[in-house]
Amino acid sequence: MKVVGINASHRRESNSGLMLSTALEICSAKGFEVEQIDLWDKEISYCVVCGLCGKKYGCSQDDDVMDILDKLAEADAILVATPTYFGGISGRLKSLFDRTLPLRRNKMMLSGKIGAAFAVGGSRNGGQEYTIQQIHAWMLIHEMAVVGDKKTAHFGGICTARNAGDALKDEVGMQTVINTAENLCARLSSLARG
Ligand SMILES: Cc1cc2nc3c(=O)[nH]c(=O)nc-3n(C[C@H](O)[C@H](O)[C@H](O)COP(=O)(O)O)c2cc1C
């Protein structure tokens, strides 16, 4: 089974990337195939509402998005990690989410996949929970099954960190990342057992 992670930070070195790679390492250690997709170096245009994806699985725009959608379609679980920007997800992630319409319009290609969310903000209460709920909304609109971290923050992985790398100093936050990844692996394993 495969776990695909999206790192929605806009910068090369990032807290979102660290949180995601920590979660993916846990999934890998449990025997799952993993892949990390970093959005900071991807070309992601806005949805232009051309309607082509209502006719077939595809997009009129020639950028990096269809490659990402193909990887999401093949995944059994999807992790999304984002910085908190003005109390919500990063702009790149919002653009990508809007561009996932071909997956929904063509037989709900993400339906039944397991999803989990991670958010980091520079402030202790800077909107990370709202940000995670925005990711959960995207997952639910795709009919995915959402998991949280169960015993710590409840909603998923939440860190407080401003400078890149500081997330690792937030021990309580990193525990929510670890718990979310372990919870997701447990759910995937029970699916594999049938
Ligand atoms: C445009 C912008 C908006 C931000 N808005 C918030 C915010 O609303 N709440 C918050 O806690 N931190 C906010 N921050 C701080 C970032 O969330 C924080 O630096 C985070 O660690 C960045 O994640 P990254 O390292 O994955 O890029 C903002 C930063 C930027 C650049």
mmCIF file of C-alpha atoms and ligand atoms in Angstrom:
data_model
loop_
_atom_site.group_PDB
_atom_site.id
_atom_site.type_symbol
_atom_site.label_atom_id
_atom_site.label_comp_id
_atom_site.label_asym_id
_atom_site.label_seq_id
_atom_site.Cartn_x
_atom_site.Cartn_y
_atom_site.Cartn_z
ATOM 1 C CA MET A 1 0.000 0.000 0.000
ATOM 2 C CA LYS A 2 1.218 3.494 -0.790
ATOM 3 C CA VAL A 3 1.174 6.728 1.233
ATOM 4 C CA VAL A 4 1.635 9.973 -0.707
ATOM 5 C CA GLY A 5 2.447 13.180 1.183
ATOM 6 C CA ILE A 6 2.033 16.760 -0.043
ATOM 7 C CA ASN A 7 4.339 19.409 1.431
ATOM 8 C CA ALA A 8 2.571 22.726 0.791
ATOM 9 C CA SER A 9 5.272 25.068 2.061
ATOM 10 C CA HIS A 10 6.385 27.785 -0.343
ATOM 11 C CA ARG A 11 10.030 27.478 0.714
ATOM 12 C CA ARG A 12 12.735 24.860 0.125
ATOM 13 C CA GLU A 13 13.638 24.315 3.797
ATOM 14 C CA SER A 14 10.430 24.194 5.811
ATOM 15 C CA ASN A 15 8.648 23.070 8.946
ATOM 16 C CA SER A 16 5.833 21.539 6.898
ATOM 17 C CA GLY A 17 8.410 19.458 5.040
ATOM 18 C CA LEU A 18 9.968 18.288 8.311
ATOM 19 C CA MET A 19 6.606 17.329 9.793
ATOM 20 C CA LEU A 20 5.660 15.458 6.626
ATOM 21 C CA SER A 21 8.971 13.619 6.279
ATOM 22 C CA THR A 22 8.736 12.561 9.952
ATOM 23 C CA ALA A 23 5.264 11.129 9.299
ATOM 24 C CA LEU A 24 6.339 9.419 6.071
ATOM 25 C CA GLU A 25 9.366 7.831 7.799
ATOM 26 C CA ILE A 26 6.961 6.254 10.307
ATOM 27 C CA CYS A 27 4.781 4.948 7.443
ATOM 28 C CA SER A 28 7.869 3.581 5.687
ATOM 29 C CA ALA A 29 9.084 1.840 8.870
ATOM 30 C CA LYS A 30 5.664 0.140 9.084
ATOM 31 C CA GLY A 31 6.219 -1.282 5.595
ATOM 32 C CA PHE A 32 4.242 1.139 3.433
ATOM 33 C CA GLU A 33 5.619 2.583 0.199
ATOM 34 C CA VAL A 34 5.921 6.375 0.551
ATOM 35 C CA GLU A 35 6.394 9.396 -1.710
ATOM 36 C CA GLN A 36 6.738 13.088 -0.805
ATOM 37 C CA ILE A 37 5.568 15.772 -3.234
ATOM 38 C CA ASP A 38 6.986 19.251 -2.541
ATOM 39 C CA LEU A 39 4.905 22.103 -3.935
ATOM 40 C CA TRP A 40 7.509 24.892 -3.589
ATOM 41 C CA ASP A 41 9.205 23.929 -6.892
ATOM 42 C CA LYS A 42 6.052 22.976 -8.827
ATOM 43 C CA GLU A 43 4.225 24.987 -11.458
ATOM 44 C CA ILE A 44 0.606 25.156 -10.303
ATOM 45 C CA SER A 45 -1.729 27.515 -12.157
ATOM 46 C CA TYR A 46 -5.221 28.482 -11.037
ATOM 47 C CA CYS A 47 -8.257 26.519 -12.212
ATOM 48 C CA VAL A 48 -9.671 28.510 -15.159
ATOM 49 C CA VAL A 49 -13.069 26.767 -15.068
ATOM 50 C CA CYS A 50 -12.821 25.595 -18.694
ATOM 51 C CA GLY A 51 -15.012 22.545 -18.021
ATOM 52 C CA LEU A 52 -12.768 20.019 -19.774
ATOM 53 C CA CYS A 53 -12.513 17.818 -16.655
ATOM 54 C CA GLY A 54 -16.300 17.438 -16.740
ATOM 55 C CA LYS A 55 -15.932 15.628 -20.065
ATOM 56 C CA LYS A 56 -12.853 13.483 -19.342
ATOM 57 C CA TYR A 57 -10.055 12.934 -16.823
ATOM 58 C CA GLY A 58 -7.663 15.705 -17.816
ATOM 59 C CA CYS A 59 -6.993 19.427 -17.722
ATOM 60 C CA SER A 60 -6.569 22.129 -20.366
ATOM 61 C CA GLN A 61 -3.505 23.529 -18.560
ATOM 62 C CA ASP A 62 -0.003 22.193 -19.196
ATOM 63 C CA ASP A 63 1.807 22.457 -15.869
ATOM 64 C CA ASP A 64 2.818 20.058 -13.047
ATOM 65 C CA VAL A 65 -0.678 19.381 -11.740
ATOM 66 C CA MET A 66 -1.781 16.311 -13.759
ATOM 67 C CA ASP A 67 1.368 14.433 -12.658
ATOM 68 C CA ILE A 68 0.441 15.178 -9.042
ATOM 69 C CA LEU A 69 -3.175 14.085 -9.610
ATOM 70 C CA ASP A 70 -1.993 10.775 -11.112
ATOM 71 C CA LYS A 71 0.075 10.114 -7.973
ATOM 72 C CA LEU A 72 -2.875 10.962 -5.694
ATOM 73 C CA ALA A 73 -5.112 8.632 -7.693
ATOM 74 C CA GLU A 74 -2.664 5.752 -7.147
ATOM 75 C CA ALA A 75 -2.255 6.354 -3.387
ATOM 76 C CA ASP A 76 -4.031 4.414 -0.639
ATOM 77 C CA ALA A 77 -3.503 7.274 1.823
ATOM 78 C CA ILE A 78 -2.787 10.982 1.410
ATOM 79 C CA LEU A 79 -1.026 13.196 3.954
ATOM 80 C CA VAL A 80 -1.159 16.976 3.557
ATOM 81 C CA ALA A 81 1.167 19.320 5.496
ATOM 82 C CA THR A 82 0.876 23.093 5.182
ATOM 83 C CA PRO A 83 2.072 26.312 6.754
ATOM 84 C CA THR A 84 -0.676 28.451 8.277
ATOM 85 C CA TYR A 85 -1.036 31.620 6.193
ATOM 86 C CA PHE A 86 -3.543 34.159 7.548
ATOM 87 C CA GLY A 87 -5.355 31.403 9.429
ATOM 88 C CA GLY A 88 -5.622 29.055 6.454
ATOM 89 C CA ILE A 89 -3.742 26.856 3.993
ATOM 90 C CA SER A 90 -0.940 28.127 1.735
ATOM 91 C CA GLY A 91 -1.827 29.683 -1.623
ATOM 92 C CA ARG A 92 -0.090 26.909 -3.547
ATOM 93 C CA LEU A 93 -2.144 24.299 -1.722
ATOM 94 C CA LYS A 94 -5.415 26.133 -2.399
ATOM 95 C CA SER A 95 -4.532 26.307 -6.095
ATOM 96 C CA LEU A 96 -3.728 22.586 -6.119
ATOM 97 C CA PHE A 97 -6.932 21.699 -4.236
ATOM 98 C CA ASP A 98 -9.018 23.599 -6.810
ATOM 99 C CA ARG A 99 -7.209 21.772 -9.601
ATOM 100 C CA THR A 100 -8.135 18.345 -8.111
ATOM 101 C CA LEU A 101 -11.605 18.694 -9.661
ATOM 102 C CA PRO A 102 -10.735 16.123 -12.409
ATOM 103 C CA LEU A 103 -10.318 13.483 -9.670
ATOM 104 C CA ARG A 104 -13.789 14.231 -8.285
ATOM 105 C CA ARG A 105 -15.586 14.609 -11.596
ATOM 106 C CA ASN A 106 -14.304 11.326 -12.961
ATOM 107 C CA LYS A 107 -15.771 8.615 -10.727
ATOM 108 C CA MET A 108 -14.631 10.130 -7.420
ATOM 109 C CA MET A 109 -11.097 8.789 -7.777
ATOM 110 C CA LEU A 110 -10.070 9.625 -4.181
ATOM 111 C CA SER A 111 -13.155 8.050 -2.603
ATOM 112 C CA GLY A 112 -12.313 5.750 0.328
ATOM 113 C CA LYS A 113 -8.660 6.758 0.605
ATOM 114 C CA ILE A 114 -7.384 7.547 4.102
ATOM 115 C CA GLY A 115 -6.342 11.154 4.771
ATOM 116 C CA ALA A 116 -4.556 13.062 7.517
ATOM 117 C CA ALA A 117 -3.597 16.710 7.917
ATOM 118 C CA PHE A 118 -0.682 18.647 9.427
ATOM 119 C CA ALA A 119 -0.393 22.395 9.994
ATOM 120 C CA VAL A 120 2.332 24.646 11.379
ATOM 121 C CA GLY A 121 2.040 28.283 12.396
ATOM 122 C CA GLY A 122 4.396 30.816 13.907
ATOM 123 C CA SER A 123 1.985 31.523 16.781
ATOM 124 C CA ARG A 124 0.762 29.064 19.402
ATOM 125 C CA ASN A 125 -2.864 29.774 18.462
ATOM 126 C CA GLY A 126 -2.298 31.124 14.957
ATOM 127 C CA GLY A 127 -5.107 29.236 13.209
ATOM 128 C CA GLN A 128 -3.580 25.768 12.803
ATOM 129 C CA GLU A 129 -6.884 24.083 13.719
ATOM 130 C CA TYR A 130 -8.823 26.130 11.149
ATOM 131 C CA THR A 131 -6.144 25.267 8.623
ATOM 132 C CA ILE A 132 -6.458 21.550 9.330
ATOM 133 C CA GLN A 133 -10.234 21.795 9.009
ATOM 134 C CA GLN A 134 -9.765 23.353 5.565
ATOM 135 C CA ILE A 135 -7.719 20.310 4.544
ATOM 136 C CA HIS A 136 -10.302 17.973 6.079
ATOM 137 C CA ALA A 137 -13.041 19.751 4.082
ATOM 138 C CA TRP A 138 -11.106 19.053 0.877
ATOM 139 C CA MET A 139 -10.720 15.398 1.890
ATOM 140 C CA LEU A 140 -14.413 15.019 2.760
ATOM 141 C CA ILE A 141 -15.496 16.606 -0.527
ATOM 142 C CA HIS A 142 -13.443 13.863 -2.195
ATOM 143 C CA GLU A 143 -15.195 11.257 0.032
ATOM 144 C CA MET A 144 -11.955 10.363 1.772
ATOM 145 C CA ALA A 145 -11.838 8.946 5.325
ATOM 146 C CA VAL A 146 -10.124 11.365 7.709
ATOM 147 C CA VAL A 147 -7.979 10.338 10.686
ATOM 148 C CA GLY A 148 -6.586 12.537 13.463
ATOM 149 C CA ASP A 149 -3.968 11.985 16.136
ATOM 150 C CA LYS A 150 -6.425 10.497 18.610
ATOM 151 C CA LYS A 151 -4.770 11.165 21.967
ATOM 152 C CA THR A 152 -2.970 14.530 21.728
ATOM 153 C CA ALA A 153 -4.290 17.456 19.644
ATOM 154 C CA HIS A 154 -7.203 15.371 18.217
ATOM 155 C CA PHE A 155 -7.284 16.974 14.755
ATOM 156 C CA GLY A 156 -3.922 15.911 13.312
ATOM 157 C CA GLY A 157 -0.327 17.100 13.501
ATOM 158 C CA ILE A 158 -0.030 20.669 14.824
ATOM 159 C CA CYS A 159 3.252 22.515 15.450
ATOM 160 C CA THR A 160 4.244 26.009 16.502
ATOM 161 C CA ALA A 161 7.359 27.166 14.631
ATOM 162 C CA ARG A 162 8.397 30.265 12.704
ATOM 163 C CA ASN A 163 11.903 29.738 11.291
ATOM 164 C CA ALA A 164 12.497 26.672 9.126
ATOM 165 C CA GLY A 165 13.585 23.752 11.296
ATOM 166 C CA ASP A 166 12.029 25.048 14.515
ATOM 167 C CA ALA A 167 9.213 22.470 14.368
ATOM 168 C CA LEU A 168 11.677 19.866 15.636
ATOM 169 C CA LYS A 169 12.032 21.912 18.861
ATOM 170 C CA ASP A 170 8.273 21.731 19.472
ATOM 171 C CA GLU A 171 8.216 18.381 21.256
ATOM 172 C CA VAL A 172 4.492 18.434 22.033
ATOM 173 C CA GLY A 173 3.725 19.346 18.431
ATOM 174 C CA MET A 174 5.981 16.669 16.965
ATOM 175 C CA GLN A 175 4.229 14.107 19.171
ATOM 176 C CA THR A 176 0.947 15.013 17.448
ATOM 177 C CA VAL A 177 2.697 14.403 14.105
ATOM 178 C CA ILE A 178 3.945 10.988 15.268
ATOM 179 C CA ASN A 179 0.557 10.009 16.693
ATOM 180 C CA THR A 180 -1.239 11.033 13.502
ATOM 181 C CA ALA A 181 1.133 8.943 11.375
ATOM 182 C CA GLU A 182 0.768 5.927 13.670
ATOM 183 C CA ASN A 183 -3.015 6.272 13.658
ATOM 184 C CA LEU A 184 -3.040 6.425 9.855
ATOM 185 C CA CYS A 185 -0.817 3.324 9.627
ATOM 186 C CA ALA A 186 -3.121 1.423 11.987
ATOM 187 C CA ARG A 187 -6.108 2.314 9.798
ATOM 188 C CA LEU A 188 -4.273 1.284 6.640
ATOM 189 C CA SER A 189 -3.196 -2.016 8.206
ATOM 190 C CA SER A 190 -6.750 -2.840 9.219
ATOM 191 C CA LEU A 191 -7.893 -2.078 5.651
ATOM 192 C CA ALA A 192 -5.172 -4.381 4.300
ATOM 193 C CA ARG A 193 -6.388 -7.174 6.618
ATOM 194 C CA GLY A 194 -9.905 -6.631 5.273
HETATM 195 C C1 LIG B 1 2.122 35.186 4.446
HETATM 196 C C2 LIG B 1 2.295 34.548 5.790
HETATM 197 C C3 LIG B 1 1.197 34.455 6.621
HETATM 198 C C4 LIG B 1 1.314 33.850 7.862
HETATM 199 N N1 LIG B 1 0.202 33.736 8.652
HETATM 200 C C5 LIG B 1 0.285 33.082 9.824
HETATM 201 C C6 LIG B 1 -0.886 32.886 10.617
HETATM 202 O O1 LIG B 1 -2.003 33.291 10.288
HETATM 203 N N2 LIG B 1 -0.750 32.208 11.793
HETATM 204 C C7 LIG B 1 0.457 31.741 12.231
HETATM 205 O O2 LIG B 1 0.519 31.132 13.297
HETATM 206 N N3 LIG B 1 1.598 31.904 11.482
HETATM 207 C C8 LIG B 1 1.532 32.547 10.295
HETATM 208 N N4 LIG B 1 2.663 32.677 9.503
HETATM 209 C C9 LIG B 1 3.921 32.041 9.947
HETATM 210 C C10 LIG B 1 4.130 30.671 9.280
HETATM 211 O O3 LIG B 1 2.991 29.849 9.401
HETATM 212 C C11 LIG B 1 5.321 29.935 9.911
HETATM 213 O O4 LIG B 1 6.523 30.677 9.654
HETATM 214 C C12 LIG B 1 5.498 28.513 9.429
HETATM 215 O O5 LIG B 1 6.534 27.886 10.146
HETATM 216 C C13 LIG B 1 5.819 28.445 7.937
HETATM 217 O O6 LIG B 1 5.792 27.089 7.542
HETATM 218 P P1 LIG B 1 6.948 26.440 6.647
HETATM 219 O O7 LIG B 1 8.210 26.445 7.471
HETATM 220 O O8 LIG B 1 6.441 25.056 6.407
HETATM 221 O O9 LIG B 1 7.053 27.231 5.381
HETATM 222 C C14 LIG B 1 2.568 33.306 8.279
HETATM 223 C C15 LIG B 1 3.681 33.430 7.424
HETATM 224 C C16 LIG B 1 3.546 34.032 6.196
HETATM 225 C C17 LIG B 1 4.743 34.124 5.286
#
